[in-house]
mmCIF file of C-alpha atoms in Angstrom:
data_model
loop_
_atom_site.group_PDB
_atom_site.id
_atom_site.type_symbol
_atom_site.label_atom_id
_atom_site.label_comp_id
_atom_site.label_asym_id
_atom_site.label_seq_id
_atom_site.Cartn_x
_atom_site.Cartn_y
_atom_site.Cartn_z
ATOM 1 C CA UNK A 1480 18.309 -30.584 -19.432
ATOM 2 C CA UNK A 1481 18.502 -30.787 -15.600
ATOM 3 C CA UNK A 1482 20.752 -27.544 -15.971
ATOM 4 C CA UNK A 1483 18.163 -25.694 -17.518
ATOM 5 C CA UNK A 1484 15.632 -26.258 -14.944
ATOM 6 C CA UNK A 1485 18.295 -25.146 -12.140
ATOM 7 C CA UNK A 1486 19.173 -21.980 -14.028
ATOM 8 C CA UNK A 1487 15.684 -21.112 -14.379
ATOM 9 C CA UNK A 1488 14.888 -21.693 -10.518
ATOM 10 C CA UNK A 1489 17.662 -19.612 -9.610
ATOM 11 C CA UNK A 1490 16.522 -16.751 -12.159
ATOM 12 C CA UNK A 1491 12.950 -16.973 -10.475
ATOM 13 C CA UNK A 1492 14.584 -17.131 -7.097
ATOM 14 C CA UNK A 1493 16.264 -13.948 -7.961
ATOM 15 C CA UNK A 1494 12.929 -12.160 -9.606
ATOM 16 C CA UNK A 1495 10.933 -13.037 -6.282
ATOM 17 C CA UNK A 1496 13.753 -11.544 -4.199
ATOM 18 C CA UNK A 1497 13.901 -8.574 -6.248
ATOM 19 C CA UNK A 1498 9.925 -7.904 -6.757
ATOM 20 C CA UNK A 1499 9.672 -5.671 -4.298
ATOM 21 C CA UNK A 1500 11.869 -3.523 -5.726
ATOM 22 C CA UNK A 1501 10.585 -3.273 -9.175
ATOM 23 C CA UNK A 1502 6.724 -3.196 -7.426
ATOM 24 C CA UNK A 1503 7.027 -0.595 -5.292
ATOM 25 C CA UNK A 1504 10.288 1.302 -5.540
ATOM 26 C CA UNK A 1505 8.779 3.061 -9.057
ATOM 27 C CA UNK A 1506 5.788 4.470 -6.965
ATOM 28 C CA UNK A 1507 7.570 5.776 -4.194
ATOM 29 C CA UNK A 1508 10.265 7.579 -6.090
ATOM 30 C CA UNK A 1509 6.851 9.112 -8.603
ATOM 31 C CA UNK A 1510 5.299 9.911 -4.685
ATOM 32 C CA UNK A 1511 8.486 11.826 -3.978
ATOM 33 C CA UNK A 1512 8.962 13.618 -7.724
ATOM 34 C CA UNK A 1513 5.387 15.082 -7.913
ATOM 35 C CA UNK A 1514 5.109 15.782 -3.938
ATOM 36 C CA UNK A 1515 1.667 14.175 -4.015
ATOM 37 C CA UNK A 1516 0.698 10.680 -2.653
ATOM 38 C CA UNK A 1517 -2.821 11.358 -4.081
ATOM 39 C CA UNK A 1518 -4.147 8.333 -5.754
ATOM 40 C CA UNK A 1519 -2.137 6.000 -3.631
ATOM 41 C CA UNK A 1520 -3.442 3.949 -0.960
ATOM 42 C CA UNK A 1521 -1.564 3.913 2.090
ATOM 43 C CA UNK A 1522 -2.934 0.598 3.172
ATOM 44 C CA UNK A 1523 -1.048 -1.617 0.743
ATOM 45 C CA UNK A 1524 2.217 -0.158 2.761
ATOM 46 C CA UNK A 1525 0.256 -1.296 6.025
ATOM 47 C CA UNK A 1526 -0.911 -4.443 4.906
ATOM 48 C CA UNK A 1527 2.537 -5.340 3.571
ATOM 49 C CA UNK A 1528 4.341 -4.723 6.765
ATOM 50 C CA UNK A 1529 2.234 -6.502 8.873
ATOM 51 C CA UNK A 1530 2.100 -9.786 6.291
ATOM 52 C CA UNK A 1531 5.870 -9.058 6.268
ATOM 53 C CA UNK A 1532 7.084 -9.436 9.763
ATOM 54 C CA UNK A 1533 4.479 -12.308 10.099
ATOM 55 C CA UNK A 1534 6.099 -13.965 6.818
ATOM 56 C CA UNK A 1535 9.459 -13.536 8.969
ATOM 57 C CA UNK A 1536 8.310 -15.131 12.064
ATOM 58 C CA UNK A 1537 6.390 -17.910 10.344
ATOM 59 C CA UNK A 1538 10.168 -19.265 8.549
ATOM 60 C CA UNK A 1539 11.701 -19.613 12.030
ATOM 61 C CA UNK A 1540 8.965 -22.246 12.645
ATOM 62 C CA UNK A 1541 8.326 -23.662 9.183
ATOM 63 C CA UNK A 1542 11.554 -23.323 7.165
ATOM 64 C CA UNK A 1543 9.630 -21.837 3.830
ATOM 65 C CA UNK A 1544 11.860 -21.191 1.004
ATOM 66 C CA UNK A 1545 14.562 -18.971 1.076
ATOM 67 C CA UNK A 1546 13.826 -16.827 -1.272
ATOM 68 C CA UNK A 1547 10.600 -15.615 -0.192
ATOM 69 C CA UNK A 1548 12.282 -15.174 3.571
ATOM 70 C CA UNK A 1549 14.646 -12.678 1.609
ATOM 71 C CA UNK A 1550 11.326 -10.960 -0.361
ATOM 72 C CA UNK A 1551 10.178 -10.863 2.495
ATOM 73 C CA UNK A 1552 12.807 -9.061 4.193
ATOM 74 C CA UNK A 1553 13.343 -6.876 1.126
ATOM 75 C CA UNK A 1554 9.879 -5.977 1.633
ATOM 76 C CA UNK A 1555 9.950 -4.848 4.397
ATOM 77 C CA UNK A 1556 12.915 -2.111 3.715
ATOM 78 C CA UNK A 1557 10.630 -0.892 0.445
ATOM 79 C CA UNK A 1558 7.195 -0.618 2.367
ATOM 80 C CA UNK A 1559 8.850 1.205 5.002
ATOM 81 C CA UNK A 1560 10.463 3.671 1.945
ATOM 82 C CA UNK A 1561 6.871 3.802 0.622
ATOM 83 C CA UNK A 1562 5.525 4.548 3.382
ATOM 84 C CA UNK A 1563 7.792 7.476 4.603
ATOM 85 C CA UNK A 1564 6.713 8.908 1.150
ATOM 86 C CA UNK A 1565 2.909 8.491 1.402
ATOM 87 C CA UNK A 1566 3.054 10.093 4.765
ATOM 88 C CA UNK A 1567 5.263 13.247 3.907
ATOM 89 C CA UNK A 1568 3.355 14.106 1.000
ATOM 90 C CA UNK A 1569 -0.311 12.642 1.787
ATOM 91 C CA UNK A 1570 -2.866 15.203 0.041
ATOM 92 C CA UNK A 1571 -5.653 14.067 3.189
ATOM 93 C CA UNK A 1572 -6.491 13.913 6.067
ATOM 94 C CA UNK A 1573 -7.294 15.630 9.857
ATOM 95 C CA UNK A 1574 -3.410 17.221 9.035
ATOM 96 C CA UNK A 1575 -4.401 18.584 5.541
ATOM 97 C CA UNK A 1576 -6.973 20.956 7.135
ATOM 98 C CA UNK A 1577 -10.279 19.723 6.051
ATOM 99 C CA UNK A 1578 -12.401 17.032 7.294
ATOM 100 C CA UNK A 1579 -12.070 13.470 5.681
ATOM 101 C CA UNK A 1580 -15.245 11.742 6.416
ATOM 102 C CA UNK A 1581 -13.462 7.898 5.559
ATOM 103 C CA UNK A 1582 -10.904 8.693 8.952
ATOM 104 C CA UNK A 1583 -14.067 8.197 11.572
ATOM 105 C CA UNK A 1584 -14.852 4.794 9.873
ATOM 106 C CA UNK A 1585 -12.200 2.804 11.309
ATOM 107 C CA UNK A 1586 -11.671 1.430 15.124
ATOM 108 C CA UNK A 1587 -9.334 4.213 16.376
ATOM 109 C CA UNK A 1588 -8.724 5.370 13.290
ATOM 110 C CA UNK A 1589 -6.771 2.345 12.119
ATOM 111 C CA UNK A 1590 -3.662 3.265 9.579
ATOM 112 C CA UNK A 1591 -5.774 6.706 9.044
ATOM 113 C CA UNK A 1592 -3.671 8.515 12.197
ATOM 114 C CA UNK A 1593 -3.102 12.207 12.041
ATOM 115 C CA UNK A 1594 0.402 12.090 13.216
ATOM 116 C CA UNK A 1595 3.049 10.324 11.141
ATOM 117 C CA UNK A 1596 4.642 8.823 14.146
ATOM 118 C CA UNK A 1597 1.627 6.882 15.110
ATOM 119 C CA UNK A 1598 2.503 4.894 12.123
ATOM 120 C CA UNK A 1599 6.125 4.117 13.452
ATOM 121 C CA UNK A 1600 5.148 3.595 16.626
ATOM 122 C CA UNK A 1601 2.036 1.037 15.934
ATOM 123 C CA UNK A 1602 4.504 -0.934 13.687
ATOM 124 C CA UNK A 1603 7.187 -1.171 16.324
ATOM 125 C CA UNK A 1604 4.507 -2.566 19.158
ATOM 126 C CA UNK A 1605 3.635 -5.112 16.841
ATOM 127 C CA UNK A 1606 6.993 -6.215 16.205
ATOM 128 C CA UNK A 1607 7.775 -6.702 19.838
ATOM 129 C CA UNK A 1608 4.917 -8.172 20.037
ATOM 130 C CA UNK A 1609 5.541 -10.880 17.825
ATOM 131 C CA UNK A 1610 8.879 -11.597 19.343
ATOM 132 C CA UNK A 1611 7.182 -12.151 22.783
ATOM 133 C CA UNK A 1612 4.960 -14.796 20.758
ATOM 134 C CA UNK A 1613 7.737 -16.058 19.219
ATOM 135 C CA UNK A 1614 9.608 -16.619 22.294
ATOM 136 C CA UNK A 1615 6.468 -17.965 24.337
ATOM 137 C CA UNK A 1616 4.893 -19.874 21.550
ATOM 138 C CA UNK A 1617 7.059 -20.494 19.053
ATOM 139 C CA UNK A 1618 7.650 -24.425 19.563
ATOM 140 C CA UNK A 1619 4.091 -25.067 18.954
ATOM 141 C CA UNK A 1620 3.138 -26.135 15.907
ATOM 142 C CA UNK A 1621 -0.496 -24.710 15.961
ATOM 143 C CA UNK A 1622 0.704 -21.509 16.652
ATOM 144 C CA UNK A 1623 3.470 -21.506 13.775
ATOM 145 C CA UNK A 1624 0.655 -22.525 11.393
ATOM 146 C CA UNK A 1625 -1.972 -19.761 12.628
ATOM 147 C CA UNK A 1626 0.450 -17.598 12.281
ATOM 148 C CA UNK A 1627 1.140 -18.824 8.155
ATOM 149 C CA UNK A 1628 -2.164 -18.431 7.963
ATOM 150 C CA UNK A 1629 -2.801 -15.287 9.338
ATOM 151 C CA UNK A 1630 0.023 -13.680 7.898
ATOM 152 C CA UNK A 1631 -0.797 -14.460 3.991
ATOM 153 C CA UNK A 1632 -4.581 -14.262 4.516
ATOM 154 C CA UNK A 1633 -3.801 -10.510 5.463
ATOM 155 C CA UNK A 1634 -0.998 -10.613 2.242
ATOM 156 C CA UNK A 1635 -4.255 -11.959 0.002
ATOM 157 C CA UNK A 1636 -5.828 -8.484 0.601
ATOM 158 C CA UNK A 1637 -3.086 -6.608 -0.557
ATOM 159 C CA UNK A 1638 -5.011 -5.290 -4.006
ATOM 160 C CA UNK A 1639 -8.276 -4.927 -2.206
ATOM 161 C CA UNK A 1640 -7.590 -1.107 -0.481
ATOM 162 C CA UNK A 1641 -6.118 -0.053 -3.897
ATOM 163 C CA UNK A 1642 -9.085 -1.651 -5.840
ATOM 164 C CA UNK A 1643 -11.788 0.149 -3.749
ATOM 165 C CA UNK A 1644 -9.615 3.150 -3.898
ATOM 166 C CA UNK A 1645 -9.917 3.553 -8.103
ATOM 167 C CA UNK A 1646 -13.436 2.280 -7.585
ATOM 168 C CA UNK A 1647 -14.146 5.140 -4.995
ATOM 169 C CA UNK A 1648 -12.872 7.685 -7.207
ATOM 170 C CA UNK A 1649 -13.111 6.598 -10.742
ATOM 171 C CA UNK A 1650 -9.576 7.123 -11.217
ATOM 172 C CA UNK A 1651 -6.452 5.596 -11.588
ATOM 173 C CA UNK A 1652 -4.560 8.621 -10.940
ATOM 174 C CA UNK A 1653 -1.904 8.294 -8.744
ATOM 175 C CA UNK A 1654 -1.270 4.260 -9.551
ATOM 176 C CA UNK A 1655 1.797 3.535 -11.426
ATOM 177 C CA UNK A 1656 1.329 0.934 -14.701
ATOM 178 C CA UNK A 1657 4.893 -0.351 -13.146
ATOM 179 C CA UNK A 1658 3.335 -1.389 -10.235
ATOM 180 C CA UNK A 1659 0.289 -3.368 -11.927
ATOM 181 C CA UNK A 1660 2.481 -4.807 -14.813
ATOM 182 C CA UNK A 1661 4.815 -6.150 -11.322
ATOM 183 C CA UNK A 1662 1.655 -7.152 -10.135
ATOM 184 C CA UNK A 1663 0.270 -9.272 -12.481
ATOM 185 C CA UNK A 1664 3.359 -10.426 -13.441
ATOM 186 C CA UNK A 1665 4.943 -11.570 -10.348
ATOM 187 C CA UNK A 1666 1.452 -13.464 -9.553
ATOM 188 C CA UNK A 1667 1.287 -15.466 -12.694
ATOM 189 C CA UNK A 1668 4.847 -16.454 -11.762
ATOM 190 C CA UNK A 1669 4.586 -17.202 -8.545
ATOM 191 C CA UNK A 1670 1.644 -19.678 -9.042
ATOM 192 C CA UNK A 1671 3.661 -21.281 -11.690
ATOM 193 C CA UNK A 1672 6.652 -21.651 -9.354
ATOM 194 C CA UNK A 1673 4.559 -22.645 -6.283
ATOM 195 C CA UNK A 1674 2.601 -25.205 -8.315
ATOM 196 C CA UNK A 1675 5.365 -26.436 -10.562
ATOM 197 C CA UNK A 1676 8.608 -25.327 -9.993
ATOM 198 C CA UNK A 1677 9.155 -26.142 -6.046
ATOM 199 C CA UNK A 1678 8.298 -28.465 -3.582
ATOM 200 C CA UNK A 1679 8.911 -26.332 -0.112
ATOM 201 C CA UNK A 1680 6.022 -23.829 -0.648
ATOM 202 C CA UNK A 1681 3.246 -24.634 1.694
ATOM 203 C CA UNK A 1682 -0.293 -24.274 0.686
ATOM 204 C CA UNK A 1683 -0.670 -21.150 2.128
ATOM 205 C CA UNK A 1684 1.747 -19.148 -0.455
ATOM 206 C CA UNK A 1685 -0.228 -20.740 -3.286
ATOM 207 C CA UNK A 1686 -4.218 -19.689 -2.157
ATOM 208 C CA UNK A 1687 -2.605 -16.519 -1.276
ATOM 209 C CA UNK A 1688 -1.253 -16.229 -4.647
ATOM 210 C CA UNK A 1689 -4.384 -16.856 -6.300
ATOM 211 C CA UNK A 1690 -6.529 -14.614 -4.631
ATOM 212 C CA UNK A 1691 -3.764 -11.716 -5.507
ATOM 213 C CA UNK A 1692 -3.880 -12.852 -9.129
ATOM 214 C CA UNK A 1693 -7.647 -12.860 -8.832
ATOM 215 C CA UNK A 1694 -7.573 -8.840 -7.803
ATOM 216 C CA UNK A 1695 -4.865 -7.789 -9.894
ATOM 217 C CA UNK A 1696 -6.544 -8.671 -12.783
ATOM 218 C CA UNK A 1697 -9.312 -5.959 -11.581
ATOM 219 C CA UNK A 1698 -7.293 -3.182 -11.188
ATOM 220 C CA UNK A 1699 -5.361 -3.808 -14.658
ATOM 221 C CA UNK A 1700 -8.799 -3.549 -16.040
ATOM 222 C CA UNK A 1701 -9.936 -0.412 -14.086
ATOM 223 C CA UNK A 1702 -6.521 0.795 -15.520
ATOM 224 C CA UNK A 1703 -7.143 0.127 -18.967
ATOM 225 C CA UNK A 1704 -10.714 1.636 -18.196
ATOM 226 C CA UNK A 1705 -9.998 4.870 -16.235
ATOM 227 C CA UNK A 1706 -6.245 5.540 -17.408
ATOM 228 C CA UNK A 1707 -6.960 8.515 -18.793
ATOM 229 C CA UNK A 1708 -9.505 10.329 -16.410
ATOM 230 C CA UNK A 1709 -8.449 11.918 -13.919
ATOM 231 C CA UNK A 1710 -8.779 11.614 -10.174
ATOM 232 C CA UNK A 1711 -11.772 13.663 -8.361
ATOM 233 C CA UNK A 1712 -9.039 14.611 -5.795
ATOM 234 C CA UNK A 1713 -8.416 18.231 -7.331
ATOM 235 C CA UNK A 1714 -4.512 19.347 -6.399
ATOM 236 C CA UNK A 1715 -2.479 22.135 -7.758
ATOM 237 C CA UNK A 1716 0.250 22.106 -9.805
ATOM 238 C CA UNK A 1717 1.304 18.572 -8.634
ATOM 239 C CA UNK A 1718 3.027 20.407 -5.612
ATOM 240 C CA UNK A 1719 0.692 17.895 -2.896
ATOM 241 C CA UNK A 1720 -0.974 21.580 -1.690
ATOM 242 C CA UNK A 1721 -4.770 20.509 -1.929
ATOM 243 C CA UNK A 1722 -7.747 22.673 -1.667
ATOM 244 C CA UNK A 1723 -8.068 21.895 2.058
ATOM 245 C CA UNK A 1724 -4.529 23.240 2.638
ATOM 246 C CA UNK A 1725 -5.987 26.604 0.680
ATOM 247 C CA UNK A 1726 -8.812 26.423 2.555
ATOM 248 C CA UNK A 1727 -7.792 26.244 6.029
ATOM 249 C CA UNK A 1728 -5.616 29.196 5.503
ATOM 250 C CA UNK A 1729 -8.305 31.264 4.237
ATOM 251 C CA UNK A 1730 -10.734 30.240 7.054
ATOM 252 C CA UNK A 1731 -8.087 32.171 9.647
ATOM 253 C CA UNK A 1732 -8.721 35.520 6.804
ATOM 254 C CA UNK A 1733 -12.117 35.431 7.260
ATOM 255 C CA UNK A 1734 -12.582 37.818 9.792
ATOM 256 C CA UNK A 1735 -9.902 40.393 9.015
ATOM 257 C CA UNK A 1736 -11.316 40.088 5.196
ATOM 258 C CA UNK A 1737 -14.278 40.983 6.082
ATOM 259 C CA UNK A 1738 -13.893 43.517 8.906
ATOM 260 C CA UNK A 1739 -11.630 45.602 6.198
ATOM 261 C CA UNK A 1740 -14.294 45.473 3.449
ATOM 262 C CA UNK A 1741 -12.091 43.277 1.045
ATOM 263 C CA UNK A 1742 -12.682 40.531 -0.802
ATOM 264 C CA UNK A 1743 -13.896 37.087 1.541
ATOM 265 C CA UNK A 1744 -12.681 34.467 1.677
ATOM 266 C CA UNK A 1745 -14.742 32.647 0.193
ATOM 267 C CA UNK A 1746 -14.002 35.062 -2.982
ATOM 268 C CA UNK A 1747 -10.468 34.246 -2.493
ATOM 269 C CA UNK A 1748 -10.890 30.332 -2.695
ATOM 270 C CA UNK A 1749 -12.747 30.949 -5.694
ATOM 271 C CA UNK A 1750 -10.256 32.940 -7.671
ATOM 272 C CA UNK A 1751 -7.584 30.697 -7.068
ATOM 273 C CA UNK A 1752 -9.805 27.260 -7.884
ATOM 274 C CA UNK A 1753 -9.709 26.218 -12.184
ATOM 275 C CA UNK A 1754 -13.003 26.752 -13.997
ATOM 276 C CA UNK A 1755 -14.883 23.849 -13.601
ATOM 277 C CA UNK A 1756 -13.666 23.055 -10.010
ATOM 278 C CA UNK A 1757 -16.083 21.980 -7.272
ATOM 279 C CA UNK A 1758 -15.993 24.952 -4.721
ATOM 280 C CA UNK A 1759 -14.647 24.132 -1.152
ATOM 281 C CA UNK A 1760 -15.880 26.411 1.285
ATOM 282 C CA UNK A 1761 -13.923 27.351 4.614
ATOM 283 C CA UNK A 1762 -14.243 25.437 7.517
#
């Protein structure tokens, strides 16, 4: 039966290289078709990056096994797909025209930057940056395990920004049941495989695992709770245009509305909002 056991390693080895694909690819290809990254959070494509490239630079000084090197790698070519996606057709934001109170939260506005290339630029600093490492500290073995650590304890959070996310707007709109069925999935089988199936996964892939199992189950259940409510975020027509895009064009009206005795703009925003939408205001 020894044959059966390889077979079935090398079928797993193949699922783990390929999760990334059948995670993530769904919801950035959904992003794309309904022009509206609205429901999404753009911090799983963050976090996933940076747990990425410190995934990759943790195998050249503990040789992990292959196959997650290659997830990882894989990975990184989706979340950087995703993420092209979330920012061309984000429905928030300082760029969107209206003020997003969440942006002023963070230390420098950390992975909530008005301009797109901030994003590219941030990742590419840290990449170098980890090369330099590499290169200076990279023999030592306290640094190579720091940076396991580090790397799948930011990799544990991955469900968290999505799970407050739903939980902020008692909604699930926006999150693909593709992504949660990978989810789940993959987790269950990875703690099988890391516990059972291999002996070159270090104890680091298998807490991380757990915690991600741990979170996933959440958001299948605020799924299953809020699947059919939709989001507070109001948008029109699935086109990504939200009411602060409406709304900042109408503020630059105001004055030649009023100075020629039409209707305000404030009439304007009105007439064009569904019965039973909250009312936006200009800026």
């Amino acid at each position: 039966m020894s044959w059966v056991g390889t077979a079935a390693h090398w079928l797993f080895s193949i699922f783990l290289v390929t999760s990334p694909l059948t995670s993530y690819l769904d919801t950035a290809l959904s992003i794309r078709r309904r022009r509206s990254a609205a429901g999404f959070s753009v911090d799983v494509c963050g976090i996933m990056l940076v747990a990425s490239m410190l995934r990759v630079n943790f195998w050249i000084g503990d040789r992990y096994n292959v196959a997650l090197l290659l997830q990882s790698i894989v990975m990184l070519g989706v979340q950087c797909y995703l993420l092209d996606a979330c920012l061309t057709y984000r429905a928030g934001g300082p760029s969107s025209g209206y003020l997003d109170v969440s942006v002023s939260k963070r230390p420098w506005q950390l992975w909530q930057w008005d301009d797109a290339r901030t994003y590219w630029r941030f990742l590419a600093q840290f990449l170098a940056a980890l090369c330099i490492l590499q290169v200076l500290l990279g023999v030592h073995p306290f640094y190579v395990t720091l940076l396991g650590m580090v790397g799948l304890t930011i990799e544990a959070t991955l469900p968290i920004p999505q799970f407050l996310q739903n939980m902020r707007t008692r909604s699930v709109d926006g999150v693909r049941l593709t992504m949660i069925g990978s989810w789940v999935f993959g987790d269950i089988s990875k703690l099988f495989f890391f516990y059972l199936g291999s002996s070159t996964v270090s104890w680091q892939f298998k807490a991380c695992a757990f915690v991600q199992m741990c979170f996933d189950f959440a958001i299948a259940t605020q799924f299953y709770l809020w699947h059919d409510k939709p989001s507070a975020d109001v948008h029109l027509g699935g086109t990504g245009q939200d009411y602060g895009e409406i709304r900042l064009g109408l503020a630059r009206t105001t004055s030649s509305a009023s100075s020629g005795g039409g209707r305000s703009a404030e009439d304007e925003l009105r007439a064009q909002q569904p019965r039973g939408a909250p009312t936006l205001l200009p800026l």
